[in-house]
């Protein structure tokens, strides 16, 4: 693996079984993500984009293949070990279409949750959380609960949460899927700019061609194969 | 201090930010608290009743009884031997058996106890029993001022009878009324009060007149009695056959000519027959009954004591039974080092019995009344047996509520794993919620139980008055004597502390257990499937 590559997948395959039918969603996928770069994955609904992201995040097993997070090489056909799970908290950030903010926590607590989970919660993390919320334009909402925020604001908070631990890679699964075009554009600009500022690489799953074009590498997942555009 | 994140999330799910408490948490905590409160209060009251019965039994029969295994006249020697031991505080020999009491055509066959009071301190607090048994008279324009009879007035021709016997025979002790005709002094402060009414005081009207120079005239026209007295130690004692008065305010001189008028009623007499006397009468022998006066009415608080009972002197019983030099047993009272612990008391009784084996048995109070305490224990266990399933039902309710939360938070669970949370840690959030509900419920329940114990009289009065009304209150209180119950706080008694601790820990344990199933379900959830969940 190239020293500047932060994430690499080799020969990743995944088959789902529905009754007697086997559906092969990923076929020997090879993927390489250099540091401080961005990669987009497009594809039809149900083609396996989210599954690929889950495998890259080690929250789902592949049938075969190997995954590297910087120097850590992992077999993808077995469940993530405790060390891998602990490493994930600092190595990866995740942003989902549905935000998944914890409704009982206020905005600041939601953002700092990733630091709590990784065991790195301290005063400087709180300051960083404020700084990220400022960058996202929602600092004034720090003490509000997610239920009182708009969709765009919620996604900004989710991005701030994903970036708090200074992850090397940010996985974003259709982060603008629930937003209108204008708000989606704003959120995407923020996502790309902040990743660039923070030095995080980005893997973006999107249906939006314009957003995909804004990334360094553009790929399409078709019939289980990842093709570069 | 860093709070572990599962604990932080568990707390926040129960008490969310910007909201004081979630509805589920409120209901769950209050439910557990009420359960804990009820369990503690019921057991504390049961223990209070046990404690009260224990005290009542000890009052009624001492810490132990020495019972002769065969008829013996050696008991005075044993009495002396026992009194020589520092652990033995008092020894009261007694005779007991049935006697026939008769007044006109009314009969009663009470258990009659003859007590030897010559040995000094009595084991039984008879004065307390008499106090509760005083019977008041009601009269127009007069107030019953009869002093409470004292055990000191127990003589060979005087007996105390239980309320039941008094009602059956229609007898009463002597009484004295202050008549409304008193002049010169306010009704409620007549200058003198009756402190003693001997059984020999006849029925008559008495005038107490202040004649000046610290002198009082006591006279009764009907009895042709007239005497002038100066108070001695604050008392006006006209001698046998007259009531004894005490000055209420020795330093305030009443107006000369101030008069207090009293009416006395002589105590009833009853005739006493013993089985031996009846046998002799059946053999056509002339056996005159023994005539005694009723010196007072007593009530023993211990319900196990005979309702139909009479207390007289040892000599009276000897006399009517024609058995001299025998005794049926001795009531014993020990020092607190011995009596404070049942095991110590038992060993001490064994120690006393060993050298006298075959002649005397020493029976501690709790052995003699074991049946009663077994019954109370059984009742207590039955209560717990009923309440524990109630606690478990509450636990099921918590488990179901937490399970619903798990199902509601499936995607959140997936996210926490995706963010680097270990599955066990994610699962423990729900287990900790159960633990917190149990802990808060236990603390609140203990607090409620403390409040209930503190204000038990007010609460019980409130409930009883609403159920039975003001009239029924005294009846209920007589049956369930809540008001004199000694229900100790946890800092006052280790037994009470252990009750609080046991039920508090039980609540925490059961609630945590209730959180285990949802926790297990959350922990084994596939995060990818959880995130896909709709």
XYZ file of C-alpha atoms in Angstrom:
763
model
C 0.000 0.000 0.000
C 1.249 3.424 -0.949
C 2.324 5.432 2.090
C -0.087 8.237 1.154
C -3.061 5.871 0.873
C -5.284 5.960 3.942
C -7.842 3.362 2.955
C -7.617 0.496 0.526
C -9.972 -2.329 -0.301
C -8.855 -5.399 -2.259
C -11.044 -7.990 -3.870
C -14.070 -7.140 -1.768
C -17.033 -9.339 -2.563
C -20.400 -9.661 -0.926
C -23.374 -11.869 -1.664
C -26.769 -11.651 0.028
C -28.980 -14.687 0.250
C -32.717 -14.190 -0.114
C -34.378 -17.560 0.234
C -32.798 -19.784 -2.410
C -31.547 -16.859 -4.415
C -28.041 -15.467 -4.079
C -27.591 -11.829 -5.034
C -23.995 -10.837 -5.559
C -23.877 -7.111 -4.820
C -20.109 -6.628 -4.783
C -17.693 -8.462 -7.042
C -13.974 -8.199 -6.387
C -14.024 -4.507 -5.696
C -10.689 -2.773 -5.521
C -10.565 0.716 -4.152
C -7.821 3.020 -3.004
C -8.217 6.357 -1.254
C -5.193 8.644 -1.004
C -4.809 10.938 1.986
C -6.606 14.308 1.792
C -8.532 13.232 -1.273
C -12.147 12.616 -2.038
C -13.948 9.853 -3.865
C -17.541 9.621 -4.925
C -19.575 6.513 -5.535
C -22.696 6.700 -7.576
C -25.065 3.983 -8.592
C -28.648 2.930 -8.747
C -30.628 2.408 -5.591
C -29.970 -1.017 -4.122
C -26.785 -1.553 -6.096
C -24.688 -2.007 -2.935
C -23.226 1.453 -2.284
C -24.178 1.454 1.426
C -23.013 -2.139 1.783
C -19.631 -1.141 0.381
C -19.418 1.755 2.854
C -20.353 -0.568 5.725
C -17.620 -3.014 4.684
C -15.102 -0.183 4.458
C -16.181 0.907 7.960
C -15.896 -2.724 9.232
C -19.420 -2.776 10.506
C -20.360 -5.422 7.974
C -18.364 -8.414 6.782
C -17.501 -9.105 3.167
C -17.369 -12.673 1.887
C -13.818 -12.225 0.711
C -11.270 -9.479 0.499
C -8.873 -7.448 2.477
C -9.081 -3.949 3.854
C -6.340 -1.573 4.934
C -6.801 1.413 7.222
C -3.411 3.052 6.803
C -0.991 0.330 7.990
C -3.640 -1.861 9.605
C -4.535 -4.719 7.291
C -7.721 -6.612 8.043
C -9.479 -9.613 6.584
C -13.016 -8.644 5.767
C -14.633 -12.068 6.100
C -14.511 -11.985 9.876
C -16.078 -9.740 12.452
C -14.168 -6.627 13.507
C -11.980 -7.274 16.523
C -12.168 -5.171 19.673
C -9.010 -3.309 18.627
C -10.429 -2.584 15.223
C -13.621 -1.245 16.767
C -11.626 0.972 19.114
C -9.438 2.156 16.230
C -12.505 2.915 14.121
C -13.616 5.564 16.595
C -10.603 7.708 15.716
C -9.887 6.628 12.192
C -13.317 6.958 10.642
C -16.142 9.418 10.762
C -19.560 8.532 9.403
C -22.377 10.729 8.099
C -25.717 9.231 7.100
C -28.649 10.458 5.091
C -30.921 10.285 8.147
C -28.471 12.149 10.462
C -29.031 9.725 13.380
C -28.643 12.363 16.054
C -29.478 11.152 19.559
C -32.756 12.934 20.380
C -32.147 13.017 24.154
C -28.836 14.892 23.776
C -28.462 18.528 22.860
C -26.403 19.572 19.845
C -23.126 19.979 21.742
C -23.562 16.625 23.496
C -24.315 14.974 20.153
C -21.147 16.380 18.638
C -18.979 15.376 21.592
C -20.501 11.875 21.699
C -17.833 10.609 19.300
C -15.125 11.874 21.681
C -16.847 10.168 24.611
C -16.979 6.881 22.720
C -13.328 7.073 21.720
C -12.401 7.923 25.327
C -10.888 11.267 24.340
C -13.424 13.559 25.942
C -11.820 16.612 27.516
C -12.091 20.399 27.568
C -10.194 20.809 24.323
C -12.713 18.508 22.618
C -15.531 20.734 23.834
C -13.723 23.743 22.420
C -13.171 21.887 19.161
C -16.854 20.956 19.059
C -17.752 24.640 19.401
C -15.271 25.493 16.674
C -16.740 22.857 14.310
C -20.267 24.039 15.054
C -19.092 27.561 14.236
C -17.653 26.342 10.934
C -20.960 24.612 10.230
C -22.867 27.790 11.085
C -24.879 26.252 13.919
C -22.907 27.362 16.982
C -25.935 29.255 18.275
C -27.856 25.997 18.464
C -25.330 24.243 20.724
C -27.796 23.830 23.588
C -30.830 22.947 21.505
C -32.144 19.445 21.081
C -32.087 17.957 17.551
C -35.867 17.915 17.382
C -35.910 21.690 17.150
C -33.437 21.880 14.239
C -34.136 21.894 10.531
C -32.919 19.037 8.315
C -29.968 21.079 7.043
C -28.964 22.037 10.563
C -29.174 18.449 11.724
C -26.904 17.286 8.916
C -24.386 20.029 9.758
C -24.384 18.810 13.337
C -23.894 15.221 12.117
C -20.901 16.355 10.011
C -19.408 18.189 12.995
C -19.842 15.027 15.087
C -18.167 12.910 12.404
C -15.183 15.249 12.211
C -14.669 15.837 15.946
C -12.109 13.043 16.462
C -10.061 14.293 13.492
C -10.731 11.119 11.479
C -8.483 10.211 8.587
C -11.465 9.189 6.504
C -15.025 10.429 6.433
C -17.662 8.121 4.995
C -20.748 10.023 3.872
C -23.753 7.996 2.771
C -26.029 10.257 0.732
C -25.657 13.132 3.205
C -27.917 15.394 1.153
C -30.547 12.779 0.407
C -33.066 14.279 2.826
C -32.364 17.923 1.951
C -33.692 20.286 -0.699
C -31.370 21.270 -3.531
C -30.210 24.581 -2.083
C -29.650 23.278 1.424
C -28.041 20.121 0.016
C -25.645 22.295 -1.978
C -24.720 24.302 1.100
C -24.183 21.176 3.175
C -22.070 19.578 0.448
C -19.912 22.697 0.137
C -19.409 22.667 3.885
C -18.597 18.953 3.864
C -15.993 19.255 1.143
C -14.443 22.426 2.535
C -14.291 21.175 6.086
C -12.809 17.825 5.041
C -10.222 19.705 3.076
C -9.462 22.001 6.034
C -9.339 19.121 8.489
C -7.190 17.015 6.164
C -9.724 14.173 6.090
C -10.262 12.018 3.055
C -13.850 11.647 1.935
C -15.809 8.798 0.421
C -19.115 10.181 -0.711
C -22.048 8.073 -1.781
C -24.442 10.214 -3.775
C -26.974 10.184 -6.574
C -26.208 13.769 -7.403
C -23.869 14.088 -10.373
C -22.875 17.655 -9.517
C -21.811 16.695 -6.011
C -19.967 13.660 -7.383
C -18.087 15.858 -9.819
C -16.834 17.974 -6.957
C -14.751 15.019 -5.671
C -11.269 14.047 -6.807
C -12.203 10.538 -7.939
C -15.592 9.592 -9.327
C -16.795 6.018 -9.526
C -19.982 4.216 -10.433
C -21.093 0.945 -8.892
C -22.792 -1.148 -11.522
C -23.603 -4.850 -11.299
C -21.273 -5.266 -8.362
C -18.292 -3.646 -10.091
C -16.817 -0.295 -9.187
C -15.829 1.571 -12.314
C -13.924 4.807 -12.412
C -15.552 7.543 -14.454
C -14.148 12.662 36.564
C -14.841 10.985 33.253
C -18.256 9.364 33.132
C -18.287 6.187 31.027
C -20.237 6.985 27.881
C -22.796 4.146 28.265
C -23.641 5.557 31.699
C -23.863 9.052 30.237
C -26.223 7.889 27.501
C -28.282 5.777 29.915
C -28.717 8.795 32.193
C -29.574 11.082 29.273
C -32.152 8.667 27.926
C -33.862 8.718 31.305
C -33.333 12.428 31.915
C -32.934 14.054 28.486
C -31.294 17.452 28.008
C -33.746 20.361 27.954
C -36.308 18.128 29.658
C -36.299 17.326 33.356
C -37.440 13.739 33.083
C -38.931 11.472 30.454
C -42.441 10.176 31.023
C -41.215 6.593 30.984
C -38.512 7.328 33.573
C -40.992 9.114 35.796
C -43.456 6.232 35.740
C -40.766 3.586 36.149
C -39.015 5.338 39.047
C -42.290 6.128 40.822
C -43.461 2.535 40.302
C -40.288 1.107 41.823
C -40.382 3.698 44.632
C -43.960 2.816 45.568
C -43.093 -0.872 45.569
C -40.026 -0.329 47.770
C -42.010 1.984 50.044
C -44.825 -0.514 50.532
C -42.451 -3.409 51.173
C -40.397 -1.460 53.712
C -43.422 0.011 55.494
C -45.239 -3.319 55.761
C -42.171 -5.125 57.091
C -41.246 -2.210 59.394
C -44.766 -2.200 60.835
C -44.728 -5.967 61.230
C -41.460 -5.668 63.097
C -42.954 -2.807 65.114
C -45.845 -5.067 66.091
C -43.411 -7.848 66.973
C -41.408 -5.427 69.089
C -44.534 -4.204 70.848
C -45.790 -7.727 71.490
C -42.353 -8.634 72.810
C -42.451 -5.726 75.273
C -46.029 -6.511 76.253
C -45.211 -10.160 76.858
C -42.166 -9.278 78.948
C -44.314 -6.836 80.920
C -46.946 -9.516 81.454
C -44.643 -12.317 82.556
C -41.060 -11.081 82.859
C -38.039 -12.295 80.940
C -38.467 -15.852 82.101
C -40.417 -18.056 84.470
C -39.019 -20.526 86.941
C -41.478 -23.401 87.165
C -41.211 -26.108 89.846
C -41.417 -29.558 88.322
C -42.863 -30.976 91.541
C -44.546 -29.432 94.575
C -41.813 -27.896 96.659
C -41.512 -25.666 99.679
C -37.881 -24.883 98.867
C -38.699 -21.910 96.673
C -37.672 -19.162 99.165
C -34.148 -20.616 99.069
C -34.131 -20.503 95.278
C -35.498 -16.960 95.368
C -32.585 -15.901 97.580
C -30.077 -17.724 95.369
C -31.429 -16.043 92.273
C -31.491 -12.587 93.833
C -27.852 -13.063 94.861
C -26.890 -13.123 91.185
C -26.109 -9.714 89.749
C -27.826 -10.562 86.442
C -31.148 -11.147 88.210
C -32.927 -7.863 88.883
C -36.197 -9.080 90.365
C -37.938 -12.304 91.327
C -41.687 -12.461 91.928
C -43.014 -15.774 93.263
C -46.608 -16.426 92.350
C -49.467 -18.768 92.931
C -52.007 -19.211 90.212
C -55.116 -21.144 89.477
C -58.830 -20.740 88.934
C -60.991 -19.204 91.666
C -64.704 -18.640 91.640
C -65.697 -15.008 92.147
C -69.270 -14.273 93.045
C -71.208 -11.072 93.485
C -74.894 -11.486 94.122
C -75.963 -13.888 91.393
C -73.098 -13.125 89.026
C -70.135 -15.465 88.697
C -66.751 -15.467 87.106
C -63.927 -18.014 87.153
C -60.847 -15.989 86.339
C -57.273 -17.150 86.279
C -56.159 -15.837 89.648
C -52.590 -14.885 90.301
C -51.242 -14.307 93.774
C -48.100 -12.236 93.792
C -45.597 -11.904 96.583
C -44.782 -8.214 96.827
C -42.829 -8.485 100.055
C -39.554 -9.172 98.212
C -39.254 -5.591 96.987
C -39.306 -4.806 93.303
C -41.937 -6.700 91.340
C -41.209 -8.144 87.927
C -44.540 -7.056 86.527
C -45.253 -3.320 86.098
C -48.691 -3.702 87.653
C -49.119 0.024 88.171
C -49.048 0.479 84.393
C -51.704 -2.183 83.952
C -53.889 -0.515 86.554
C -53.491 2.843 84.936
C -54.938 1.595 81.717
C -57.744 -0.154 83.528
C -59.125 2.806 85.439
C -62.853 3.083 84.933
C -64.268 6.628 84.875
C -67.677 7.575 86.251
C -69.956 10.030 84.574
C -72.219 12.244 86.659
C -74.166 15.442 86.163
C -72.367 18.545 87.397
C -69.530 16.486 88.829
C -66.132 15.327 87.669
C -64.592 11.936 88.338
C -61.280 12.678 90.041
C -60.524 9.152 91.182
C -56.766 8.702 91.359
C -55.252 5.801 89.539
C -55.010 2.863 91.941
C -51.524 1.805 92.924
C -50.190 -1.698 93.415
C -49.206 -0.563 96.911
C -52.877 -0.709 97.832
C -52.937 -4.451 97.137
C -53.644 -6.083 100.476
C -54.790 -9.520 101.497
C -58.436 -8.446 101.310
C -58.066 -6.481 98.091
C -57.947 -7.780 94.532
C -57.515 -6.276 91.125
C -59.708 -7.693 88.414
C -59.544 -7.504 84.637
C -62.005 -5.366 82.735
C -63.740 -8.525 81.555
C -64.294 -9.793 85.105
C -65.414 -6.345 86.290
C -68.002 -6.169 83.529
C -69.165 -9.732 84.161
C -69.619 -9.219 87.887
C -70.647 -5.579 87.702
C -67.990 -4.468 90.163
C -65.859 -1.363 90.304
C -63.138 0.029 92.515
C -63.791 2.989 94.810
C -64.433 6.315 93.109
C -64.483 9.949 94.086
C -66.274 12.791 92.319
C -65.597 16.490 92.676
C -68.994 18.123 92.941
C -69.916 21.307 91.149
C -70.847 22.981 94.443
C -67.240 23.948 95.272
C -66.911 27.648 96.156
C -64.121 30.208 96.167
C -61.878 28.462 93.700
C -62.103 27.914 90.012
C -63.469 24.531 89.009
C -60.306 23.499 87.291
C -58.053 24.710 90.087
C -59.628 23.852 93.384
C -56.483 24.186 95.364
C -56.427 20.500 96.257
C -56.557 17.253 94.373
C -57.214 13.688 95.432
C -54.038 11.623 95.293
C -55.120 8.466 97.038
C -58.401 6.731 97.629
C -57.932 3.739 99.920
C -60.203 0.746 99.491
C -61.482 1.369 103.010
C -62.921 4.811 102.227
C -66.716 4.568 102.733
C -69.361 6.151 100.528
C -69.871 9.670 101.848
C -69.809 13.391 101.038
C -66.644 15.258 102.019
C -66.057 18.953 102.475
C -62.550 20.378 102.319
C -62.549 23.926 103.667
C -59.653 26.341 103.912
C -59.959 27.992 107.319
C -56.856 30.188 107.173
C -53.409 30.057 108.752
C -52.496 27.181 106.422
C -55.148 25.022 108.027
C -57.747 22.884 106.288
C -60.853 21.345 107.690
C -61.914 17.942 106.357
C -65.354 16.907 107.381
C -68.055 14.462 106.446
C -71.437 15.054 108.058
C -72.747 11.588 107.189
C -69.794 9.906 108.860
C -69.670 12.354 111.735
C -66.081 13.052 110.829
C -64.394 16.414 111.351
C -60.705 17.139 111.550
C -58.416 20.106 111.027
C -55.116 19.530 109.301
C -51.993 21.372 108.319
C -50.401 20.092 105.115
C -47.511 17.701 105.647
C -45.193 17.394 102.661
C -47.954 19.071 100.641
C -50.449 16.359 101.601
C -53.649 16.468 103.624
C -54.058 12.983 105.068
C -56.954 12.493 107.478
C -55.930 8.926 108.252
C -57.374 5.530 107.239
C -60.828 5.681 105.771
C -60.383 9.168 104.313
C -59.208 10.253 100.891
C -55.724 11.778 100.772
C -55.474 15.215 99.182
C -52.506 17.158 97.847
C -52.192 20.937 97.562
C -51.967 22.011 93.951
C -50.167 25.282 94.666
C -48.623 25.121 98.133
C -47.387 28.711 97.892
C -50.691 30.284 96.851
C -53.009 30.818 99.771
C -56.682 30.291 98.876
C -59.368 32.622 100.072
C -60.539 31.738 103.574
C -63.752 29.781 103.368
C -62.972 28.206 100.006
C -64.722 24.882 99.885
C -64.252 21.801 97.732
C -66.920 19.138 97.945
C -66.347 15.520 97.049
C -68.490 12.434 96.947
C -66.851 9.041 97.508
C -68.204 5.658 96.488
C -66.912 2.627 98.264
C -65.346 -0.138 96.191
C -67.390 -3.260 95.429
C -66.889 -6.484 97.299
C -66.795 -9.968 95.836
C -66.842 -13.390 97.382
C -64.048 -15.759 96.535
C -64.255 -19.538 96.460
C -61.410 -21.886 95.685
C -61.884 -25.395 94.237
C -60.818 -26.740 97.662
C -63.536 -24.689 99.358
C -66.131 -25.897 96.865
C -65.097 -29.507 97.478
C -65.480 -28.974 101.206
C -68.863 -27.322 100.701
C -69.943 -30.304 98.592
C -69.031 -32.507 101.593
C -71.581 -30.479 103.575
C -68.887 -28.634 105.447
C -69.646 -24.993 106.327
C -67.139 -23.010 104.340
C -67.629 -19.252 104.455
C -66.375 -17.512 101.307
C -63.517 -15.068 101.487
C -64.798 -11.541 100.992
C -62.469 -9.153 99.192
C -62.730 -5.620 97.851
C -62.008 -4.559 94.299
C -58.991 -2.251 94.493
C -58.712 -1.585 90.792
C -59.306 -2.805 87.307
C -56.353 -3.788 85.200
C -55.716 -4.364 81.548
C -52.671 -6.263 80.360
C -51.690 -5.005 76.899
C -50.578 -8.478 75.818
C -53.608 -10.022 74.107
C -52.316 -13.502 74.897
C -52.856 -12.815 78.602
C -56.068 -14.194 80.029
C -58.941 -11.788 79.555
C -60.669 -13.220 82.624
C -58.071 -12.669 85.313
C -57.655 -11.558 88.903
C -54.583 -10.439 90.789
C -54.351 -10.753 94.544
C -51.683 -11.202 97.130
C -49.717 -14.393 97.524
C -51.205 -14.835 100.988
C -54.766 -14.484 99.689
C -54.202 -17.299 97.236
C -52.520 -19.406 99.923
C -55.448 -18.726 102.227
C -58.244 -19.637 99.847
C -56.392 -22.648 98.443
C -55.399 -23.806 101.939
C -51.902 -24.538 100.683
C -49.134 -22.936 102.639
C -45.470 -22.842 101.717
C -45.954 -23.774 98.068
C -45.481 -21.686 94.977
C -46.474 -22.277 91.364
C -43.511 -20.441 89.901
C -41.509 -17.246 89.835
C -41.494 -14.401 87.374
C -37.897 -13.369 86.677
C -36.436 -10.136 85.390
C -32.828 -9.977 84.197
C -30.346 -7.217 83.426
C -30.261 -5.861 79.887
C -26.993 -7.707 79.149
C -28.891 -10.946 79.533
C -32.329 -9.958 78.293
C -31.133 -7.898 75.305
C -30.246 -10.935 73.254
C -32.430 -14.001 72.936
C -29.497 -16.407 72.615
C -27.867 -14.997 75.752
C -31.157 -15.211 77.620
C -31.639 -18.800 76.517
C -28.111 -19.770 77.605
C -28.558 -17.995 80.932
C -31.798 -19.883 81.584
C -29.989 -23.134 80.732
C -27.223 -22.104 83.121
C -29.770 -21.528 85.895
C -31.528 -24.775 85.166
C -28.478 -27.041 85.003
C -27.721 -27.328 88.753
C -31.464 -27.586 89.524
C -32.284 -30.011 86.760
C -35.288 -32.115 87.635
C -36.578 -29.655 90.226
C -37.022 -26.440 88.281
C -37.463 -25.457 84.665
C -36.427 -21.973 83.522
C -38.475 -20.973 80.504
C -37.593 -17.774 78.617
C -40.484 -15.654 77.427
C -39.868 -16.331 73.742
C -39.910 -20.092 74.236
C -43.197 -19.921 76.075
C -44.720 -17.741 73.350
C -42.902 -19.269 70.391
C -46.204 -20.182 68.744
C -47.220 -16.552 68.627
C -43.964 -15.309 67.133
C -43.950 -18.175 64.647
C -47.374 -16.968 63.610
C -46.152 -13.388 63.249
C -43.085 -14.542 61.289
C -45.316 -16.605 59.053
C -47.477 -13.554 58.452
C -44.381 -11.487 57.659
C -43.063 -14.086 55.201
C -46.493 -14.361 53.637
C -46.514 -10.586 53.107
C -43.087 -10.759 51.481
C -44.210 -13.719 49.393
C -47.120 -11.642 48.113
C -45.026 -8.528 47.560
C -42.077 -10.129 45.766
C -44.180 -11.202 42.757
C -45.542 -7.638 42.678
C -41.924 -6.455 42.470
C -41.268 -8.949 39.702
C -44.317 -7.730 37.783
C -42.859 -4.210 38.041
C -39.576 -5.614 36.708
C -41.390 -7.160 33.763
C -42.989 -3.791 33.060
C -39.554 -2.160 33.095
C -38.124 -4.891 30.864
C -40.941 -4.442 28.347
C -40.530 -0.660 28.363
C -36.768 -0.957 27.857
C -37.282 -3.540 25.122
C -39.580 -1.096 23.357
C -36.841 1.518 23.681
C -34.355 -0.885 22.087
C -36.714 -1.457 19.174
C -37.287 2.278 18.855
C -33.575 2.988 18.875
C -32.375 0.297 16.511
C -30.695 2.722 14.086
C -29.178 4.675 16.977
C -27.676 1.429 18.261
C -26.204 0.799 14.801
C -24.786 4.328 14.727
C -23.117 3.953 18.141
C -21.365 0.800 16.915
C -20.411 2.564 13.684
C -18.919 5.375 15.754
C -16.640 2.901 17.510
C -18.773 1.802 20.453
C -18.235 -1.803 21.518
C -21.390 -3.917 21.312
C -21.188 -4.778 24.986
C -20.937 -1.081 25.852
C -23.952 -0.298 23.657
C -25.929 -3.091 25.302
C -24.940 -1.933 28.758
C -26.754 1.388 28.127
C -30.063 -0.423 28.582
C -28.866 -2.479 31.497
C -27.672 0.722 33.176
C -31.061 2.307 32.558
C -32.618 -0.544 34.508
C -29.990 -0.077 37.216
C -30.627 3.697 37.416
C -34.394 3.219 37.560
C -33.912 0.698 40.351
C -31.434 2.902 42.208
C -33.514 6.078 41.988
C -36.687 4.148 42.769
C -35.000 2.555 45.791
C -33.750 5.921 47.089
C -37.143 7.555 46.542
C -38.922 4.525 48.025
C -36.698 4.617 51.115
C -37.408 8.354 51.428
C -41.157 7.740 51.162
C -40.902 4.956 53.727
C -39.076 7.316 56.112
C -41.816 9.908 55.633
C -44.476 7.264 56.213
C -42.776 6.082 59.383
C -42.285 9.685 60.575
C -45.911 10.684 59.964
C -47.463 7.260 60.587
C -49.864 8.500 63.265
C -51.188 11.295 61.063
C -51.450 9.049 58.012
C -53.121 6.223 59.933
C -55.533 8.662 61.606
C -56.371 10.147 58.224
C -57.094 6.703 56.756
C -58.886 5.302 59.799
C -61.092 8.388 60.281
C -62.124 8.236 56.646
C -62.950 4.542 56.885
C -64.367 4.235 60.392
C -65.142 7.840 61.346
C -64.106 9.565 64.573
C -66.034 7.082 66.682
C -64.471 4.081 65.049
C -60.978 5.494 65.377
C -60.508 4.544 69.000
C -61.890 1.075 68.346
C -59.528 0.506 65.446
C -56.617 1.899 67.454
C -57.432 -0.503 70.252
C -57.348 -3.441 67.887
C -54.350 -2.267 65.823
C -52.403 -0.169 68.236
C -50.501 1.836 65.613
C -50.007 4.790 67.848
C -47.774 3.108 70.387
C -45.799 1.181 67.791
C -42.079 1.557 67.976
C -41.004 1.642 64.331
C -37.318 2.570 64.435
C -35.525 4.568 61.759
C -32.621 2.846 59.994
C -30.073 4.872 61.970
C -31.678 3.754 65.217
C -31.693 0.011 64.691
C -29.610 -2.357 62.619
C -32.718 -4.444 61.968
C -34.486 -1.462 60.434
C -31.361 -0.566 58.443
C -31.200 -4.082 57.069
C -34.899 -3.907 56.055
C -34.268 -0.688 54.129
C -31.077 -2.071 52.600
C -32.619 -5.419 51.653
C -35.597 -3.959 49.816
C -33.514 -1.160 48.284
C -31.014 -3.673 46.919
C -33.827 -5.985 45.832
C -35.297 -3.149 43.735
C -31.903 -2.318 42.205
C -31.195 -5.992 41.482
C -34.584 -6.711 39.904
C -34.538 -3.527 37.805
C -31.002 -4.239 36.585
C -32.092 -7.766 35.766
C -35.019 -6.314 33.833
C -32.556 -4.265 31.770
C -30.434 -7.319 30.942
C -32.738 -8.767 28.285
C -33.005 -5.534 26.264
C -29.253 -5.058 26.763
C -28.551 -8.522 25.436
C -30.778 -7.877 22.445
C -29.071 -4.569 21.704
C -25.601 -6.091 22.077
C -26.201 -8.874 19.594
C -27.724 -6.581 16.994
C -25.835 -6.462 13.687
C -24.942 -2.761 13.261
C -25.312 -2.871 9.496
C -28.786 -4.405 9.797
C -29.586 -1.878 12.520
C -28.623 1.014 10.254
C -30.744 -0.385 7.413
C -33.731 -0.704 9.731
C -36.744 1.356 8.711
